[in-house]
CSV table of C-alpha atoms and ligand atoms in Angstrom, one decimal:
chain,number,residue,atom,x,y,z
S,1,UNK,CA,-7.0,25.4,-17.3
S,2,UNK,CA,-8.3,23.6,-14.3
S,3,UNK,CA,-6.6,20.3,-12.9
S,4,UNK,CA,-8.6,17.9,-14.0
S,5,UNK,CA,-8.8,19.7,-18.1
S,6,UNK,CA,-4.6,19.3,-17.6
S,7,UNK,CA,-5.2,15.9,-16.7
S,8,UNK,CA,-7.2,15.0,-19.2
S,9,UNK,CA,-5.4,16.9,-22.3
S,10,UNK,CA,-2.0,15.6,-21.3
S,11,UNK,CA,-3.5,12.4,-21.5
S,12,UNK,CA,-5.3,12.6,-24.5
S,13,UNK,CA,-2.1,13.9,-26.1
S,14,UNK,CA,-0.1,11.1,-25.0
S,15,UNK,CA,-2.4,8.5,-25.7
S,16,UNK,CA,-2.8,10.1,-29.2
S,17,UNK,CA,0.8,10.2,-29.4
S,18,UNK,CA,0.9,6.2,-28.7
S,19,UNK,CA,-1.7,5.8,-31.4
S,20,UNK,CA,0.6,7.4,-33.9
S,21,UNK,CA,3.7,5.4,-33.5
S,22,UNK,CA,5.3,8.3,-31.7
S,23,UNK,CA,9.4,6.2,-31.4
S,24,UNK,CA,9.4,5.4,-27.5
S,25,UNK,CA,11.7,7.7,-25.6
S,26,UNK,CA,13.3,5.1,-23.5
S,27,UNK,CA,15.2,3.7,-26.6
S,28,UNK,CA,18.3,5.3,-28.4
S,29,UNK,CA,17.6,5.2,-31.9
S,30,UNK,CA,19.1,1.6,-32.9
S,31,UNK,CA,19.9,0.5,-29.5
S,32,UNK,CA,21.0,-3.0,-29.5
S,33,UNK,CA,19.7,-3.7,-25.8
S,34,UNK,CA,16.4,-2.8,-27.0
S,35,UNK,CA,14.1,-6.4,-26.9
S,36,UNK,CA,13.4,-7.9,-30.8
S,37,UNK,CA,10.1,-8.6,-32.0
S,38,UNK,CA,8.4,-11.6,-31.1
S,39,UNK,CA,8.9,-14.5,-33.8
S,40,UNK,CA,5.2,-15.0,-35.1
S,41,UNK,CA,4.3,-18.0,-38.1
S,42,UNK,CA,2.0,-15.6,-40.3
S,43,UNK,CA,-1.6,-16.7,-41.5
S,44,UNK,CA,-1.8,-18.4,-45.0
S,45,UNK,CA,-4.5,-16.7,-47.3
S,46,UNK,CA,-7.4,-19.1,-48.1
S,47,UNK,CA,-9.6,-19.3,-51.2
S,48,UNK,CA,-13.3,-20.3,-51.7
S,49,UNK,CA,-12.8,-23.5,-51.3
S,50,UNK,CA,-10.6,-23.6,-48.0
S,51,UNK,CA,-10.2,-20.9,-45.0
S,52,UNK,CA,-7.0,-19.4,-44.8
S,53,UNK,CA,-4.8,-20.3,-41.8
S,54,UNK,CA,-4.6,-18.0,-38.7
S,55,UNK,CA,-1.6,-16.6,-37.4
S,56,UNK,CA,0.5,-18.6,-34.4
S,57,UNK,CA,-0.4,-16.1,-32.1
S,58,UNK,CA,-3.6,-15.4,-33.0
S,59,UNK,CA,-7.1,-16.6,-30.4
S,60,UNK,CA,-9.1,-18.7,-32.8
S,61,UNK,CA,-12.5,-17.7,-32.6
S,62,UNK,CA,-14.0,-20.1,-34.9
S,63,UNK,CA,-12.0,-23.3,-36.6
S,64,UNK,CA,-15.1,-24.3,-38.3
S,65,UNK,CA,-16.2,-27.0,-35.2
S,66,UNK,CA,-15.8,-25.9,-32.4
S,67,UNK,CA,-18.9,-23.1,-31.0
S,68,UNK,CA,-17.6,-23.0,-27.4
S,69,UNK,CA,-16.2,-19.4,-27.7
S,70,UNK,CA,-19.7,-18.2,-29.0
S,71,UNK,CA,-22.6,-17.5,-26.8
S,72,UNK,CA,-26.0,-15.4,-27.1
S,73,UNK,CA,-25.6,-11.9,-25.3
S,74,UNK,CA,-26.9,-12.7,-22.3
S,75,UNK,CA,-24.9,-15.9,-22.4
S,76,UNK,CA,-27.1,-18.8,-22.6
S,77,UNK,CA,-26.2,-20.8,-25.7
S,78,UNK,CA,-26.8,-19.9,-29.1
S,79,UNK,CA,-29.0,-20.9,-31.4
S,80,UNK,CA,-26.9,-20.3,-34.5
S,81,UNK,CA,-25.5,-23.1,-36.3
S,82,UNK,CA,-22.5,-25.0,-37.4
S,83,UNK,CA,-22.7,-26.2,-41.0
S,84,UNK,CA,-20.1,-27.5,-43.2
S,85,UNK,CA,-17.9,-25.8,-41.6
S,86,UNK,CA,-19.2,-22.5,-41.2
S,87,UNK,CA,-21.1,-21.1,-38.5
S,88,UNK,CA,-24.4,-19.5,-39.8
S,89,UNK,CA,-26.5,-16.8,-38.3
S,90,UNK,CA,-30.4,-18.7,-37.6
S,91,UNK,CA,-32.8,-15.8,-38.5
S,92,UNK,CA,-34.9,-14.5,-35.3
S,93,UNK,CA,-32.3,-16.4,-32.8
S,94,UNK,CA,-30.6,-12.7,-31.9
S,95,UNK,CA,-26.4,-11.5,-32.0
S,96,UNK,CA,-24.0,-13.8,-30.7
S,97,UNK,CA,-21.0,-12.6,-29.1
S,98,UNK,CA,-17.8,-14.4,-27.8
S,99,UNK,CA,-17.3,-15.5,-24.2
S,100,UNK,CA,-14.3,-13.5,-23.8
S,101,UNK,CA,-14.0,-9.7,-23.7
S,102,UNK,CA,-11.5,-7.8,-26.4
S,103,UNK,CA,-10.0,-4.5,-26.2
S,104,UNK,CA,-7.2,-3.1,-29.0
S,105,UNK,CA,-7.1,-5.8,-31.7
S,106,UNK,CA,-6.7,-7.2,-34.8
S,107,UNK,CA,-9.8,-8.8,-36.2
S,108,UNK,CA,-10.1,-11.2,-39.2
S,109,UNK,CA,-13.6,-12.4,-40.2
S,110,UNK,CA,-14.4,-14.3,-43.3
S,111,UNK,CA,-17.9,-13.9,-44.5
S,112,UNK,CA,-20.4,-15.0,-47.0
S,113,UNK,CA,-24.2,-14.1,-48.0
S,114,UNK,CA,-27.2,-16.2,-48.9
S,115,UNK,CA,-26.6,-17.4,-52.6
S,116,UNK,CA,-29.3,-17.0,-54.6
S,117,UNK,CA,-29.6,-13.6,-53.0
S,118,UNK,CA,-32.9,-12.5,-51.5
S,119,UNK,CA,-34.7,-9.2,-50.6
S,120,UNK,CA,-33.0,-6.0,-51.6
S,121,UNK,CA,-30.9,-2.6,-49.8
S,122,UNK,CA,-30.2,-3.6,-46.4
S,123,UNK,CA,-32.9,-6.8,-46.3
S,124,UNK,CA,-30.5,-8.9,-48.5
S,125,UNK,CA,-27.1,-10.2,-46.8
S,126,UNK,CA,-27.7,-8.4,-43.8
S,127,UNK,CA,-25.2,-8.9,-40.8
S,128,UNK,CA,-23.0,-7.0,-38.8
S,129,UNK,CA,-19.6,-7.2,-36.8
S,130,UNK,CA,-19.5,-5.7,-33.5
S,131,UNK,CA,-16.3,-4.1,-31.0
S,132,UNK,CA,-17.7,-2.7,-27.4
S,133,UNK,CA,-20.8,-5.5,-26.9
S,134,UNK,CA,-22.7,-4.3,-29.4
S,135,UNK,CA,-21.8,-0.9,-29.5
S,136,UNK,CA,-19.5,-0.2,-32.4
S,137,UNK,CA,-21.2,-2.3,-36.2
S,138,UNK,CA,-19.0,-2.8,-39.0
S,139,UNK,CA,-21.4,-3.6,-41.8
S,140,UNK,CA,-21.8,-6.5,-43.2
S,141,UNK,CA,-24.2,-6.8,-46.3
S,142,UNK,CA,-24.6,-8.4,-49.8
S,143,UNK,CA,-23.4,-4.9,-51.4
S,144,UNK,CA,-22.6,-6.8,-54.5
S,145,UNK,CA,-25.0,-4.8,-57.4
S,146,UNK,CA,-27.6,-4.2,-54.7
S,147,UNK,CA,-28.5,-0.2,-53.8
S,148,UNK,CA,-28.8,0.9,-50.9
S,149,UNK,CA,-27.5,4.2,-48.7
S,150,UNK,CA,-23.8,4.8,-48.7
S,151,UNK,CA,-23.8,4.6,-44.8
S,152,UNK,CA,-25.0,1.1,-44.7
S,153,UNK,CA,-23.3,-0.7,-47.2
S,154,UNK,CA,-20.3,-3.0,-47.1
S,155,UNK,CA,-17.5,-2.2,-44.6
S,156,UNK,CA,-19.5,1.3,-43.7
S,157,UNK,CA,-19.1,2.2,-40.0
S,158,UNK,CA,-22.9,1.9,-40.1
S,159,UNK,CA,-24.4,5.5,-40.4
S,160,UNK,CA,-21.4,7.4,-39.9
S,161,UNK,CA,-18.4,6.3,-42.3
S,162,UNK,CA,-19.3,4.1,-46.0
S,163,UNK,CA,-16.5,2.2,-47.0
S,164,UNK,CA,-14.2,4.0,-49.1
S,165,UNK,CA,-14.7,2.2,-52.4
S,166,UNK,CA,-16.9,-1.1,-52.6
S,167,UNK,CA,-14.8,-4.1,-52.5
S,168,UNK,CA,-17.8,-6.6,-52.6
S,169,UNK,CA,-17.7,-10.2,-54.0
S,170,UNK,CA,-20.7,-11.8,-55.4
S,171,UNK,CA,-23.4,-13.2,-52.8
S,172,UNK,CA,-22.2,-17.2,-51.6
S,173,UNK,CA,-18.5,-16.4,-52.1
S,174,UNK,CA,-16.3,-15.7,-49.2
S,175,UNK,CA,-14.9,-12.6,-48.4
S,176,UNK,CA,-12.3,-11.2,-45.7
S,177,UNK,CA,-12.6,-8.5,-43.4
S,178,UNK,CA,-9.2,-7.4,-41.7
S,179,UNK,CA,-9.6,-5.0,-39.2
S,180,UNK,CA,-7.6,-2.8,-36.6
S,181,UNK,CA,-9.8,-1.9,-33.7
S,182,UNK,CA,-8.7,0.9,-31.1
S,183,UNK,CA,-10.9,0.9,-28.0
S,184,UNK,CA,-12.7,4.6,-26.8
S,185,UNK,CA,-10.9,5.3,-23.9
S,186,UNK,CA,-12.4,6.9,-20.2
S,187,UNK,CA,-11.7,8.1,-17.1
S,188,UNK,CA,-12.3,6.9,-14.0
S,189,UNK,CA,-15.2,9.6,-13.9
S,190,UNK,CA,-16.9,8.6,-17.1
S,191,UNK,CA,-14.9,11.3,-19.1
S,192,UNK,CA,-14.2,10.7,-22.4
S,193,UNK,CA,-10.5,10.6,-23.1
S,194,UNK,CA,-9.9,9.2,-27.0
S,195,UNK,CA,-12.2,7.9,-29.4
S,196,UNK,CA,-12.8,5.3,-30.6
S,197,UNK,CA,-10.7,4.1,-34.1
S,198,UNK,CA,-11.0,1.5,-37.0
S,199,UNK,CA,-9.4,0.8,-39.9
S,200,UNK,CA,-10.8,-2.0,-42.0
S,201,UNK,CA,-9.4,-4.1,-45.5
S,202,UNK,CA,-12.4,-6.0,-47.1
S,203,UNK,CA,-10.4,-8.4,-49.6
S,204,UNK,CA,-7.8,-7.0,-49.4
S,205,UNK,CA,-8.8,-3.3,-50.2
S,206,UNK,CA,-8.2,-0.1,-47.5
S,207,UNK,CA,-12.1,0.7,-47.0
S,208,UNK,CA,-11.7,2.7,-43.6
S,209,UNK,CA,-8.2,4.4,-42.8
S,210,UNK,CA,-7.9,5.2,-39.1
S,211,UNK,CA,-11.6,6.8,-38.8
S,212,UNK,CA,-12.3,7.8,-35.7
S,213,UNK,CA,-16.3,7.1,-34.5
S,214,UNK,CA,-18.0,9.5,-32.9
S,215,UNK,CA,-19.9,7.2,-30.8
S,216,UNK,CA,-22.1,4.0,-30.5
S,217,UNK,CA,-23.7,3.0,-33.5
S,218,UNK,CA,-27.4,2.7,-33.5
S,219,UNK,CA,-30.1,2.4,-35.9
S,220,UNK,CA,-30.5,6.2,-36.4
S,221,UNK,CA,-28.8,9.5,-35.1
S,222,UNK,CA,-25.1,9.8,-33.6
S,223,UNK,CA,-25.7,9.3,-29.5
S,224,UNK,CA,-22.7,10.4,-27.8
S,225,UNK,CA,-20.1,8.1,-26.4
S,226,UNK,CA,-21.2,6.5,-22.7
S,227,UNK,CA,-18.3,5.1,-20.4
S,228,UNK,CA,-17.5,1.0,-20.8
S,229,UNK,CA,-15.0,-1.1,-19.9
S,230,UNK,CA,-11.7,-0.8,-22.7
S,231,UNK,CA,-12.5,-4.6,-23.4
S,232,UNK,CA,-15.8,-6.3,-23.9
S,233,UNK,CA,-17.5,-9.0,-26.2
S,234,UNK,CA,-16.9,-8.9,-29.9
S,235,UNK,CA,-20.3,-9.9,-31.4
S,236,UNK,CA,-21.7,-11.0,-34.8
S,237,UNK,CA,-25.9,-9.3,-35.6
S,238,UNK,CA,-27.9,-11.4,-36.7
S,239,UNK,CA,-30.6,-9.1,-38.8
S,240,UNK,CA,-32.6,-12.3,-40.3
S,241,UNK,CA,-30.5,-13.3,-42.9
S,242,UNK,CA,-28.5,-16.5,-42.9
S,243,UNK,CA,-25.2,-14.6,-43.4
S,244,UNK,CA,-22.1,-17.8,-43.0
S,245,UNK,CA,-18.8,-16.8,-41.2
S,246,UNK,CA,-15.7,-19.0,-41.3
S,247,UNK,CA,-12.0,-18.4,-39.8
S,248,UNK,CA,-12.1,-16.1,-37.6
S,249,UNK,CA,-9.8,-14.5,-35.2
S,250,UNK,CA,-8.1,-12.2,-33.1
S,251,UNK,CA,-4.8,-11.0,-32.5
S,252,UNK,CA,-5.0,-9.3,-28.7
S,253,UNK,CA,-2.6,-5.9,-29.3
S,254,UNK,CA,-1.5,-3.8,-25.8
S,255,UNK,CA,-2.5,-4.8,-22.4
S,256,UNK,CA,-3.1,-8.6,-22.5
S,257,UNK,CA,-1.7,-9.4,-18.8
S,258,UNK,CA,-4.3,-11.5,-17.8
S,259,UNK,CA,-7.4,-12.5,-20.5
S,260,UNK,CA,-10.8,-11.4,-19.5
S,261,UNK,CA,-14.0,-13.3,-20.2
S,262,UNK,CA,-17.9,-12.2,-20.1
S,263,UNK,CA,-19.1,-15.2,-18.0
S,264,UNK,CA,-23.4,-16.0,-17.4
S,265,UNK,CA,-24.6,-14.4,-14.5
S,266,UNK,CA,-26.1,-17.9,-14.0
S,267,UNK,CA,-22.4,-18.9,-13.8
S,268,UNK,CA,-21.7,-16.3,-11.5
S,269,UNK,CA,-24.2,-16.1,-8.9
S,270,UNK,CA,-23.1,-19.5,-8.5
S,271,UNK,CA,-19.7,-18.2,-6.8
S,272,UNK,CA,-21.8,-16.2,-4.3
S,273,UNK,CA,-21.4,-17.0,-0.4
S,274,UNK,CA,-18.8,-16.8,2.5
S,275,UNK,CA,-16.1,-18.6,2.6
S,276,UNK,CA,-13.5,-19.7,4.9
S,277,UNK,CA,-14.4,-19.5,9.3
S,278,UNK,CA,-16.5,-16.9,10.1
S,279,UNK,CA,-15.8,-13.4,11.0
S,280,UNK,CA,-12.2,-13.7,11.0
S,281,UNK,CA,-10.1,-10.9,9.4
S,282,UNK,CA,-9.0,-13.1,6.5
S,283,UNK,CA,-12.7,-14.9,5.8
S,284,UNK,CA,-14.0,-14.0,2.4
S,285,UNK,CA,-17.1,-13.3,0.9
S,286,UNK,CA,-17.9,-13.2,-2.4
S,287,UNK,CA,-21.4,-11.3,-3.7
S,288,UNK,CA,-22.9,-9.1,-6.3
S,289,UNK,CA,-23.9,-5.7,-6.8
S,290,UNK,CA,-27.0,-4.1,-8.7
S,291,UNK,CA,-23.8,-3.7,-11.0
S,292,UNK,CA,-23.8,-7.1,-11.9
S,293,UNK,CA,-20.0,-7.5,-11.4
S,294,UNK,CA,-19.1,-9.9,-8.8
S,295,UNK,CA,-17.6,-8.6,-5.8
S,296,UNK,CA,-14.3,-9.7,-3.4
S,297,UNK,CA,-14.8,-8.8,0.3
S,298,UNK,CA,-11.5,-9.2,2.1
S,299,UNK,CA,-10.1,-7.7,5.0
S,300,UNK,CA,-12.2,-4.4,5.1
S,301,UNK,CA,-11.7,-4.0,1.4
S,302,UNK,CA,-14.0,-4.5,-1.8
S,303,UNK,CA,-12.5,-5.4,-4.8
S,304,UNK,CA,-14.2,-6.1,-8.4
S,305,UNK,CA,-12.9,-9.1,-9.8
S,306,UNK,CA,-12.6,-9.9,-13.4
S,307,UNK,CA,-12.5,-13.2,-14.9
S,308,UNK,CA,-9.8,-14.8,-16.6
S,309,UNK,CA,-11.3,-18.1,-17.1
S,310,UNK,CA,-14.8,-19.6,-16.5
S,311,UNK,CA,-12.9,-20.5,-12.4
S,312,UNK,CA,-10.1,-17.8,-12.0
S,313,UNK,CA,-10.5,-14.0,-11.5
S,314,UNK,CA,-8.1,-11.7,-10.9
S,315,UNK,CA,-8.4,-7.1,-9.3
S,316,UNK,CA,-7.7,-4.9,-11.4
S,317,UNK,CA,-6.5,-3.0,-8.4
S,318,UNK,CA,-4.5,-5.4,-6.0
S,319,UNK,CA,-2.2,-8.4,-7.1
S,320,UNK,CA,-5.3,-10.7,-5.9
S,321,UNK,CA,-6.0,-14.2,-8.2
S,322,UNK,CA,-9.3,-16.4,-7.1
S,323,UNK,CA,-9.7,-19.6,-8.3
S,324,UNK,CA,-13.1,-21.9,-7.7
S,325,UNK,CA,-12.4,-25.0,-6.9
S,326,UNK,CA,-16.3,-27.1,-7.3
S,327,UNK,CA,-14.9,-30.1,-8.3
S,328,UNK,CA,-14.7,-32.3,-4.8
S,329,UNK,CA,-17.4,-32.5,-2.1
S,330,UNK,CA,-17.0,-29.0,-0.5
S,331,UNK,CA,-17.1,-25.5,-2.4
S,332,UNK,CA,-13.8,-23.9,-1.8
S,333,UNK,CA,-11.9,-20.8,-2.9
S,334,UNK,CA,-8.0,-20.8,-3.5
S,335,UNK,CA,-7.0,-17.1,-2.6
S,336,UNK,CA,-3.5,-15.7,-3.2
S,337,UNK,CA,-2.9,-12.1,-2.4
S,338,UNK,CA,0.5,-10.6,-3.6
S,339,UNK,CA,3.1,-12.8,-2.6
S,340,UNK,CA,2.0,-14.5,0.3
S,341,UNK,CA,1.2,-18.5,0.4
S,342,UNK,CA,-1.9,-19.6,-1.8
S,343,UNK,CA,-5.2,-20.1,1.3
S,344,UNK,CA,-7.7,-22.7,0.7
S,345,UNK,CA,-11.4,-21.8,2.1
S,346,UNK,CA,-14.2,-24.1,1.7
S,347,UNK,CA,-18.0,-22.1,1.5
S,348,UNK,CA,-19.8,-22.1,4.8
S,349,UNK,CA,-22.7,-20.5,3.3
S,350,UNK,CA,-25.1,-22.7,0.2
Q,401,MG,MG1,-26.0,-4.9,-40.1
């Protein structure tokens, strides 16, 4: 066995071994020193007429107002609306995903199709819930006395895994989806290290135990899994029916250090330019790569930055926070590295 296969099997068993609830090593079996859960207020189950209540430490994705954590995929506004209370997919306006990205997590999602139902198989109640930005589809579709193939009915893992029984309430009542999503994980390379895992409740009812997908989820076939970033946009399909969500959120589960967000490249480009006097050691400059991602260029090194809110962005690889600061006259840059003193640098550059 070469390095790299070692490598890559000693982490695939420990990762695996994570994902089972192996008991952590570093704790005696009822040690007293050993930290206590966190206290959390659980959610309150809701009925047709109200939404159920999230958890206290859950990220509200949608409260039935408020759209601001929605945008299309390439992040312009959406065109799906809010009404009474729900927001509801607009036929031919494309997915909508959330601003912010999402890796392990628990997902609740209440759902309802068009009432009187219309079309048949998968035309009639047709959406779809989405882990990886757009990768990964958990079906959603008015499966309630309506054929159509296992594979693509309710709660299916679309093409690869149907639900396990169907759970399906009649079309213009409101369902739940709870799910428990485990991000594919790669190497630095590309390589694939674990797969990707689900396990879903519709209503209430087990319909996908710990499946493991075998890759992104397209229309047809089984492609194999490509390299992406462990957290990304959770998205919601619009496949021309005006399928209503309500209540939904999401509880972040393992590394949750800093939050990270899928901003606009409009938004972006906007934080391009130097900053700071020029060519001194310590001057920034902040630009973009074919990539897309936006780039950090300080003292000889390059560093990706990722955002934690639409203004601060933090390395993945060096205790470095940015924050933009547009909100005066000049365009300026607050820049703290590790634990030296927080620099102010105003753009020299437009
Ligand atoms: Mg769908």
């Amino acid at each position: 066995m070469n390095i790299t296969a070692a490598f890559v099997l000693g982490f695939t068993l420990t990762t695996t071994a994570i994902l089972q609830g192996a008991p952590d090593p570093n704790w005696l079996d009822h040690d007293r020193d050993r930290p206590l859960p966190p206290v959390v207020t659980p959610s309150t189950p809701g009925s047709q007429e109200q939404p159920g209540r999230p958890p206290s430490d859950a990220i509200v994705l949608f409260d039935g107002k408020d759209l601001s954590p929605w945008v299309a995929m390439d992040g312009s506004a959406t065109k799906w609306v809010v009404k009474d209370g729900a927001l509801e997919c607009v036929p031919g306006s494309g997915y909508v995903r959330t601003l912010q990205s999402f890796g392990d997590c628990q997902l609740h999602v209440e759902w309802a199709a068009p009432n009187p139902p219309h079309g048949d198989s998968q035309g009639r109640g047709n959406s779809g819930v989405f882990f990886g930005f757009g990768r990964y589809e958990i079906q959603v579709l008015d499966s309630y006395q309506n054929k159509t193939y296992a594979d693509g009915s309710a709660a299916s893992i679309y093409g690869q895994y149907p639900a396990l029984v169907n759970a399906c309430l009649p079309p213009g009542q409101w369902q739940t989806y709870d799910i428990v999503w485990t991000s594919p994980r790669f190497d630095a390379e590309g390589l694939l290290l674990a797969k990707a895992r689900l396990t879903i409740f519709h209503n209430g009812v087990l319909v996908q135990n710990n499946v493991e997908l075998t890759g992104p989820v397209p229309w047809i076939g089984r492609p194999p899994y490509k390299a992406h970033p462990e957290r990304l946009p959770i998205a919601l399909q619009d496949h021309g029916n005006p399928v209503r969500y309500r209540n939904i959120w999401v509880r972040e589960l393992g590394n949750n250090r800093h939050k990270e967000f899928m901003l606009p490249d409009a938004l972006l480009e906007t934080y391009v330019g130097d900053y700071g006097p020029p060519a001194q050691w310590n001057s920034v400059k902040i630009h973009r790569l074919p990539d897309g991602l936006l780039y950090l260029s300080l003292g000889g090194a390059e560093l990706v930055l990722h955002a934690e809110s639409p203004t601060k962005f933090y390395a993945l690889t060096t205790d470095v926070l940015c924050t933009f600061d547009f909100s005066g006259p000049t365009k300026t840059i607050i820049i703290k590295v590790g634990d030296d003193e927080a620099r102010r640098m105003d753009r020299t550059t437009q």
